[in-house]
Structures are given as structure tokens and as C-alpha cells.
Amino acid sequence: GMDGAPPPASPAGLSAYVAVSQALGLALLAATGAWLGRYRGGVAWDSPLQFNVHPLCMVLGMVFLQGDALLVYRVFRHEAKRSTKALHALLHGLALVIALVGIVAVFESHRSKGIPDMYSLHSWCGMAAFVLYLLQWLLGCGFFLFPGASFSLRGRYKSQHVFFGIALFALSIATCLLGITEMLLFNIRDSYSHFVPEGVLANTLGVLLVAFGLVVGYVLTRDDWKRPPLAEELALSMDFKTLTEGDSPGGGS
């Protein structure tokens, strides 16, 4: 029987790509920290440095944690669906909380310095990404985590959930690139064109963000790396199918 068999190994290549994604994720957090620490004075809440909390939180929450939350179904391939789902929701929830701290930081920093809010393309894309991400999270919890949603409704919503998950991750990275550019033009406009170290470091951070997005995106979109349904999930969904699509008592609607 299958009972004593070890779980099947992950597909060749998947572990390597996941490892590369994590190395890139840690590298982009390190690059963000180095930029803020070395060239922007560091990070502090109740001070003129409050603004710097914003890029740190956005890279950590909206890029690194969001990316890892998306990878959960590829990495935990043979664990129970319910616990994998809970971890997926938890990581996204954590990303939202950290991003919210980053948003509060930038609004408070602007208020204390008398800088206007929400006029730049970066801020428009960023607010759209955050609001849609929150909505996506609430809908995901409503449809997949709580037992109320019907099976057919879940099935119809799932492909949209998956598409918007990847789209919002891409929008988050694009928004970071806009933010990096904006920050450089505000801070080192005159010396940026001379390849000063701060400009090179920030550009490198941008390249790392793109690389992280591409690797995560590749892992997510490779069909043969998708999470295989476990035997009990297949049995369950067949029961559901029979219940929902079989001849309903009373001769149909």
C-alpha cells in the first residue's frame, strides 16, 4: 500500500528556484537596509527619519512577504491543504500589517514636514496596490478559509484570485521602482548622473526587486510545479461534484 511510502520529492529544479528566490529576497532587504542606514541616516519613528520606515516596510511587506506568501502552495506540496491555506493567508495578513505601518509612516512624515500627499504616480499606484491587496485578502479569506462559500462559487472565483494575486505582486514591485526613482530624484538629483555610490546601490536594489519578481513569477506560472491535489482532496471534490452537479432531488431547479 501507499501508507508507508515517503512523500514524493519536489520536482527537479523547484527547490533550486525557491532557494534563489529566498537569496534574492534577503539581498533586497539587505540592500534596502544598507541604503537607508548608510545614505539616508537610518530608521526611526518619532523623528525626521520617520519617512525611512516607509521604504523598509514596503519592501519587506509588499514584496518579500507577499512573494513568499504566493510561494507557499509550491513549497508545501504535501502538507494538508487547510494548514497550507492558513499559512498563505497569515503571511499575506502580516504583509498587510507591515505595509500599513509603512503607509502611516509616510503620511505622518509628510504632515510633520508640510509635504503634500498623494500627488505622485508612485503614491497613486501604491495606494491602488494596497487597497486592492487588502480587498484580495478579504475575498480570499471569505471564499477559501471560511466554510460558508459554496464549492462552485469557490471554483469560479479561484482563477481570478490567482490572476490578481500575481498581478498585485507585479504592481507592488513596479510601485517600488517608481518610489526608488522618486527618492533618488528628491535626494541626489544633481549627483545621480555621476554614478555616485548611493545611486548605484539604489539602482541595484531596483534590479534585485525585478529579479525577485521574475523568479517568483516563474515558479508560480510553471504548470508542472503546481501543487498536486492530495488523495483525500480529490475524493472530497468528487463527492462535492456529485452533490452539486448530480441529479438534484426534485427534478432540477
mmCIF file of C-alpha atoms in Angstrom:
data_model
loop_
_atom_site.group_PDB
_atom_site.id
_atom_site.type_symbol
_atom_site.label_atom_id
_atom_site.label_comp_id
_atom_site.label_asym_id
_atom_site.label_seq_id
_atom_site.Cartn_x
_atom_site.Cartn_y
_atom_site.Cartn_z
ATOM 1 C CA GLY A 1 0.000 0.000 0.000
ATOM 2 C CA MET A 2 0.899 3.673 -0.195
ATOM 3 C CA ASP A 3 0.631 4.251 3.537
ATOM 4 C CA GLY A 4 4.271 3.717 4.451
ATOM 5 C CA ALA A 5 5.690 5.389 1.339
ATOM 6 C CA PRO A 6 7.680 8.622 1.752
ATOM 7 C CA PRO A 7 6.049 11.702 0.181
ATOM 8 C CA PRO A 8 7.105 12.205 -3.452
ATOM 9 C CA ALA A 9 10.067 14.521 -3.905
ATOM 10 C CA SER A 10 9.626 18.065 -5.200
ATOM 11 C CA PRO A 11 10.027 18.396 -8.977
ATOM 12 C CA ALA A 12 13.596 18.850 -10.168
ATOM 13 C CA GLY A 13 14.535 22.497 -10.266
ATOM 14 C CA LEU A 14 11.753 23.762 -7.996
ATOM 15 C CA SER A 15 13.874 23.691 -4.823
ATOM 16 C CA ALA A 16 16.710 25.493 -6.608
ATOM 17 C CA TYR A 17 14.416 28.258 -7.857
ATOM 18 C CA VAL A 18 12.843 28.665 -4.422
ATOM 19 C CA ALA A 19 16.322 28.877 -2.863
ATOM 20 C CA VAL A 20 17.352 31.539 -5.393
ATOM 21 C CA SER A 21 14.158 33.498 -4.666
ATOM 22 C CA GLN A 22 14.949 33.498 -0.937
ATOM 23 C CA ALA A 23 18.553 34.583 -1.540
ATOM 24 C CA LEU A 24 17.285 37.450 -3.720
ATOM 25 C CA GLY A 25 14.681 38.341 -1.095
ATOM 26 C CA LEU A 26 17.289 38.577 1.643
ATOM 27 C CA ALA A 27 19.610 40.517 -0.683
ATOM 28 C CA LEU A 28 16.944 43.111 -1.450
ATOM 29 C CA LEU A 29 16.178 43.543 2.265
ATOM 30 C CA ALA A 30 19.915 43.974 2.918
ATOM 31 C CA ALA A 31 20.235 46.490 0.066
ATOM 32 C CA THR A 32 17.266 48.486 1.407
ATOM 33 C CA GLY A 33 18.769 48.500 4.893
ATOM 34 C CA ALA A 34 22.199 49.496 3.570
ATOM 35 C CA TRP A 35 20.755 52.365 1.525
ATOM 36 C CA LEU A 36 18.685 53.755 4.394
ATOM 37 C CA GLY A 37 21.383 53.144 7.005
ATOM 38 C CA ARG A 38 24.365 54.397 5.098
ATOM 39 C CA TYR A 39 22.979 57.225 2.969
ATOM 40 C CA ARG A 40 19.633 58.247 4.499
ATOM 41 C CA GLY A 41 20.529 58.404 8.194
ATOM 42 C CA GLY A 42 18.830 55.211 9.352
ATOM 43 C CA VAL A 43 15.294 54.483 10.512
ATOM 44 C CA ALA A 44 13.414 55.937 13.483
ATOM 45 C CA TRP A 45 9.743 56.571 14.217
ATOM 46 C CA ASP A 46 9.395 59.846 16.151
ATOM 47 C CA SER A 47 11.985 61.839 14.262
ATOM 48 C CA PRO A 48 12.774 63.397 10.874
ATOM 49 C CA LEU A 49 13.855 59.852 9.884
ATOM 50 C CA GLN A 50 10.282 58.569 10.120
ATOM 51 C CA PHE A 51 9.974 58.647 6.334
ATOM 52 C CA ASN A 52 12.616 55.904 6.062
ATOM 53 C CA VAL A 53 10.265 53.460 7.807
ATOM 54 C CA HIS A 54 8.185 53.641 4.610
ATOM 55 C CA PRO A 55 10.571 52.077 2.038
ATOM 56 C CA LEU A 56 11.732 49.478 4.572
ATOM 57 C CA CYS A 57 8.178 48.336 5.389
ATOM 58 C CA MET A 58 7.036 48.362 1.763
ATOM 59 C CA VAL A 59 9.942 46.211 0.538
ATOM 60 C CA LEU A 60 9.543 43.822 3.484
ATOM 61 C CA GLY A 61 5.738 43.578 3.357
ATOM 62 C CA MET A 62 4.543 44.257 -0.187
ATOM 63 C CA VAL A 63 7.439 42.487 -1.922
ATOM 64 C CA PHE A 64 9.299 39.933 0.214
ATOM 65 C CA LEU A 65 6.438 38.625 2.371
ATOM 66 C CA GLN A 66 3.894 38.896 -0.420
ATOM 67 C CA GLY A 67 6.198 36.890 -2.691
ATOM 68 C CA ASP A 68 6.745 34.238 -0.025
ATOM 69 C CA ALA A 69 3.006 34.003 0.648
ATOM 70 C CA LEU A 70 2.496 33.308 -3.068
ATOM 71 C CA LEU A 71 5.129 30.540 -2.972
ATOM 72 C CA VAL A 72 3.503 28.673 -0.073
ATOM 73 C CA TYR A 73 1.497 26.341 -2.343
ATOM 74 C CA ARG A 74 4.600 25.403 -4.331
ATOM 75 C CA VAL A 75 6.849 24.833 -1.306
ATOM 76 C CA PHE A 76 4.441 22.953 0.991
ATOM 77 C CA ARG A 77 3.270 20.480 -1.634
ATOM 78 C CA HIS A 78 2.321 17.513 0.535
ATOM 79 C CA GLU A 79 1.076 19.133 3.736
ATOM 80 C CA ALA A 80 -2.640 19.311 4.494
ATOM 81 C CA LYS A 81 -4.394 21.849 2.277
ATOM 82 C CA ARG A 82 -6.024 23.515 5.276
ATOM 83 C CA SER A 83 -2.744 24.327 7.062
ATOM 84 C CA THR A 84 -1.093 25.444 3.792
ATOM 85 C CA LYS A 85 -4.049 27.739 3.161
ATOM 86 C CA ALA A 86 -3.840 29.159 6.690
ATOM 87 C CA LEU A 87 -0.112 29.884 6.253
ATOM 88 C CA HIS A 88 -0.807 31.564 2.875
ATOM 89 C CA ALA A 89 -3.440 33.823 4.490
ATOM 90 C CA LEU A 90 -1.261 34.501 7.542
ATOM 91 C CA LEU A 91 1.765 35.648 5.521
ATOM 92 C CA HIS A 92 -0.417 37.914 3.364
ATOM 93 C CA GLY A 93 -2.032 39.302 6.531
ATOM 94 C CA LEU A 94 1.384 40.001 8.047
ATOM 95 C CA ALA A 95 2.461 41.730 4.812
ATOM 96 C CA LEU A 96 -0.658 43.937 5.005
ATOM 97 C CA VAL A 97 0.039 44.945 8.619
ATOM 98 C CA ILE A 98 3.671 45.844 7.837
ATOM 99 C CA ALA A 99 2.593 47.764 4.720
ATOM 100 C CA LEU A 100 0.030 49.681 6.786
ATOM 101 C CA VAL A 101 2.807 50.756 9.187
ATOM 102 C CA GLY A 102 4.780 51.948 6.138
ATOM 103 C CA ILE A 103 1.802 53.947 4.843
ATOM 104 C CA VAL A 104 1.178 55.575 8.235
ATOM 105 C CA ALA A 105 4.888 56.470 8.368
ATOM 106 C CA VAL A 106 4.851 58.339 5.057
ATOM 107 C CA PHE A 107 1.634 60.270 5.825
ATOM 108 C CA GLU A 108 2.893 61.288 9.289
ATOM 109 C CA SER A 109 6.297 62.238 7.890
ATOM 110 C CA HIS A 110 4.660 64.385 5.196
ATOM 111 C CA ARG A 111 2.406 66.043 7.756
ATOM 112 C CA SER A 112 5.282 66.930 10.060
ATOM 113 C CA LYS A 113 7.296 68.405 7.161
ATOM 114 C CA GLY A 114 4.381 70.080 5.385
ATOM 115 C CA ILE A 115 4.759 67.973 2.222
ATOM 116 C CA PRO A 116 1.587 67.357 0.151
ATOM 117 C CA ASP A 117 0.191 63.812 -0.133
ATOM 118 C CA MET A 118 -0.962 61.604 -2.986
ATOM 119 C CA TYR A 119 0.094 63.738 -5.964
ATOM 120 C CA SER A 120 2.740 61.445 -7.494
ATOM 121 C CA LEU A 121 2.311 58.432 -9.777
ATOM 122 C CA HIS A 122 4.138 56.380 -7.148
ATOM 123 C CA SER A 123 1.559 57.270 -4.500
ATOM 124 C CA TRP A 124 -1.379 56.542 -6.820
ATOM 125 C CA CYS A 125 -0.013 53.113 -7.820
ATOM 126 C CA GLY A 126 0.949 52.393 -4.216
ATOM 127 C CA MET A 127 -2.448 53.237 -2.766
ATOM 128 C CA ALA A 128 -4.165 51.219 -5.511
ATOM 129 C CA ALA A 129 -1.870 48.240 -4.797
ATOM 130 C CA PHE A 130 -2.533 48.403 -1.040
ATOM 131 C CA VAL A 131 -6.316 48.810 -1.271
ATOM 132 C CA LEU A 132 -6.655 46.057 -3.896
ATOM 133 C CA TYR A 133 -4.324 43.800 -1.886
ATOM 134 C CA LEU A 134 -6.491 44.273 1.216
ATOM 135 C CA LEU A 135 -9.614 43.536 -0.838
ATOM 136 C CA GLN A 136 -7.990 40.451 -2.390
ATOM 137 C CA TRP A 137 -7.053 39.224 1.095
ATOM 138 C CA LEU A 138 -10.568 39.742 2.494
ATOM 139 C CA LEU A 139 -12.165 37.998 -0.507
ATOM 140 C CA GLY A 140 -9.645 35.158 -0.303
ATOM 141 C CA CYS A 141 -10.386 34.611 3.396
ATOM 142 C CA GLY A 142 -14.120 34.795 2.711
ATOM 143 C CA PHE A 143 -14.084 32.300 -0.147
ATOM 144 C CA PHE A 144 -11.382 29.826 0.844
ATOM 145 C CA LEU A 145 -10.754 29.987 4.584
ATOM 146 C CA PHE A 146 -14.265 30.141 5.982
ATOM 147 C CA PRO A 147 -16.556 27.200 5.301
ATOM 148 C CA GLY A 148 -19.501 29.294 4.101
ATOM 149 C CA ALA A 149 -18.656 29.630 0.417
ATOM 150 C CA SER A 150 -20.158 27.042 -1.903
ATOM 151 C CA PHE A 151 -17.845 24.755 -3.843
ATOM 152 C CA SER A 152 -18.947 26.011 -7.267
ATOM 153 C CA LEU A 153 -18.525 29.647 -6.174
ATOM 154 C CA ARG A 154 -15.022 28.825 -4.953
ATOM 155 C CA GLY A 155 -14.202 27.166 -8.253
ATOM 156 C CA ARG A 156 -15.395 30.196 -10.229
ATOM 157 C CA TYR A 157 -13.508 32.696 -8.075
ATOM 158 C CA LYS A 158 -10.250 30.741 -7.819
ATOM 159 C CA SER A 159 -8.809 31.626 -11.250
ATOM 160 C CA GLN A 160 -9.492 35.327 -10.602
ATOM 161 C CA HIS A 161 -7.883 35.083 -7.182
ATOM 162 C CA VAL A 162 -4.764 33.509 -8.693
ATOM 163 C CA PHE A 163 -4.524 36.049 -11.527
ATOM 164 C CA PHE A 164 -4.963 39.094 -9.284
ATOM 165 C CA GLY A 165 -2.504 37.641 -6.776
ATOM 166 C CA ILE A 166 0.246 37.652 -9.396
ATOM 167 C CA ALA A 167 -0.901 40.994 -10.881
ATOM 168 C CA LEU A 168 -0.820 42.749 -7.492
ATOM 169 C CA PHE A 169 2.623 41.329 -6.759
ATOM 170 C CA ALA A 170 3.845 42.783 -10.089
ATOM 171 C CA LEU A 171 2.145 46.128 -9.343
ATOM 172 C CA SER A 172 3.829 46.205 -5.912
ATOM 173 C CA ILE A 173 7.271 45.756 -7.466
ATOM 174 C CA ALA A 174 6.560 48.380 -10.146
ATOM 175 C CA THR A 175 5.456 50.793 -7.409
ATOM 176 C CA CYS A 176 8.720 50.176 -5.517
ATOM 177 C CA LEU A 177 10.685 51.024 -8.687
ATOM 178 C CA LEU A 178 8.745 54.285 -9.028
ATOM 179 C CA GLY A 179 9.425 55.023 -5.357
ATOM 180 C CA ILE A 180 13.162 54.375 -5.668
ATOM 181 C CA THR A 181 13.367 56.710 -8.678
ATOM 182 C CA GLU A 182 11.374 59.392 -6.891
ATOM 183 C CA MET A 183 13.543 59.140 -3.771
ATOM 184 C CA LEU A 184 16.745 59.448 -5.802
ATOM 185 C CA LEU A 185 15.452 62.465 -7.726
ATOM 186 C CA PHE A 186 14.395 64.168 -4.476
ATOM 187 C CA ASN A 187 17.664 63.442 -2.669
ATOM 188 C CA ILE A 188 20.564 63.308 -5.134
ATOM 189 C CA ARG A 189 19.195 64.899 -8.300
ATOM 190 C CA ASP A 190 22.429 66.779 -9.086
ATOM 191 C CA SER A 191 24.883 63.935 -8.489
ATOM 192 C CA TYR A 192 22.788 60.938 -9.636
ATOM 193 C CA SER A 193 24.095 61.176 -13.203
ATOM 194 C CA HIS A 194 27.692 60.865 -11.968
ATOM 195 C CA PHE A 195 27.227 57.236 -10.846
ATOM 196 C CA VAL A 196 27.577 58.124 -7.151
ATOM 197 C CA PRO A 197 27.549 55.117 -4.781
ATOM 198 C CA GLU A 198 24.058 55.904 -3.431
ATOM 199 C CA GLY A 199 22.602 55.948 -6.933
ATOM 200 C CA VAL A 200 24.326 52.703 -7.890
ATOM 201 C CA LEU A 201 23.145 50.987 -4.672
ATOM 202 C CA ALA A 202 19.549 52.135 -5.170
ATOM 203 C CA ASN A 203 19.603 51.057 -8.828
ATOM 204 C CA THR A 204 20.970 47.678 -7.693
ATOM 205 C CA LEU A 205 18.057 47.390 -5.267
ATOM 206 C CA GLY A 206 15.732 48.007 -8.222
ATOM 207 C CA VAL A 207 17.396 45.249 -10.244
ATOM 208 C CA LEU A 208 17.110 42.855 -7.262
ATOM 209 C CA LEU A 209 13.393 43.675 -6.976
ATOM 210 C CA VAL A 210 12.870 42.827 -10.650
ATOM 211 C CA ALA A 211 14.914 39.610 -10.325
ATOM 212 C CA PHE A 212 12.935 38.515 -7.231
ATOM 213 C CA GLY A 213 9.684 39.178 -9.097
ATOM 214 C CA LEU A 214 10.803 37.227 -12.157
ATOM 215 C CA VAL A 215 11.962 34.182 -10.185
ATOM 216 C CA VAL A 216 8.793 34.075 -8.050
ATOM 217 C CA GLY A 217 6.682 34.628 -11.179
ATOM 218 C CA TYR A 218 8.431 31.768 -12.972
ATOM 219 C CA VAL A 219 7.841 29.363 -10.078
ATOM 220 C CA LEU A 220 4.170 30.370 -9.903
ATOM 221 C CA THR A 221 3.417 30.052 -13.602
ATOM 222 C CA ARG A 222 5.114 26.707 -14.339
ATOM 223 C CA ASP A 223 2.244 24.263 -14.699
ATOM 224 C CA ASP A 224 4.192 21.153 -13.734
ATOM 225 C CA TRP A 225 5.226 22.802 -10.438
ATOM 226 C CA LYS A 226 1.661 23.416 -9.293
ATOM 227 C CA ARG A 227 0.649 21.725 -6.061
ATOM 228 C CA PRO A 228 -0.724 18.228 -6.788
ATOM 229 C CA PRO A 229 -4.080 17.574 -5.095
ATOM 230 C CA LEU A 230 -3.774 15.039 -2.288
ATOM 231 C CA ALA A 231 -5.846 11.842 -2.457
ATOM 232 C CA GLU A 232 -8.295 12.986 0.225
ATOM 233 C CA GLU A 233 -8.813 16.330 -1.572
ATOM 234 C CA LEU A 234 -9.644 14.501 -4.819
ATOM 235 C CA ALA A 235 -12.115 12.210 -3.028
ATOM 236 C CA LEU A 236 -13.698 15.210 -1.330
ATOM 237 C CA SER A 237 -14.055 17.186 -4.546
ATOM 238 C CA MET A 238 -15.612 14.176 -6.320
ATOM 239 C CA ASP A 239 -18.201 13.946 -3.518
ATOM 240 C CA PHE A 240 -18.881 17.668 -3.885
ATOM 241 C CA LYS A 241 -19.189 17.338 -7.654
ATOM 242 C CA THR A 242 -21.723 14.542 -7.281
ATOM 243 C CA LEU A 243 -23.672 16.588 -4.744
ATOM 244 C CA THR A 244 -23.646 19.838 -6.710
ATOM 245 C CA GLU A 245 -23.867 18.603 -10.300
ATOM 246 C CA GLY A 246 -25.654 15.260 -9.907
ATOM 247 C CA ASP A 247 -29.408 14.930 -10.365
ATOM 248 C CA SER A 248 -30.788 17.058 -7.620
ATOM 249 C CA PRO A 249 -33.779 15.640 -5.782
ATOM 250 C CA GLY A 250 -36.965 17.263 -7.019
ATOM 251 C CA GLY A 251 -36.003 17.250 -10.697
ATOM 252 C CA GLY A 252 -33.797 20.319 -11.078
ATOM 253 C CA SER A 253 -34.453 23.987 -10.382
#
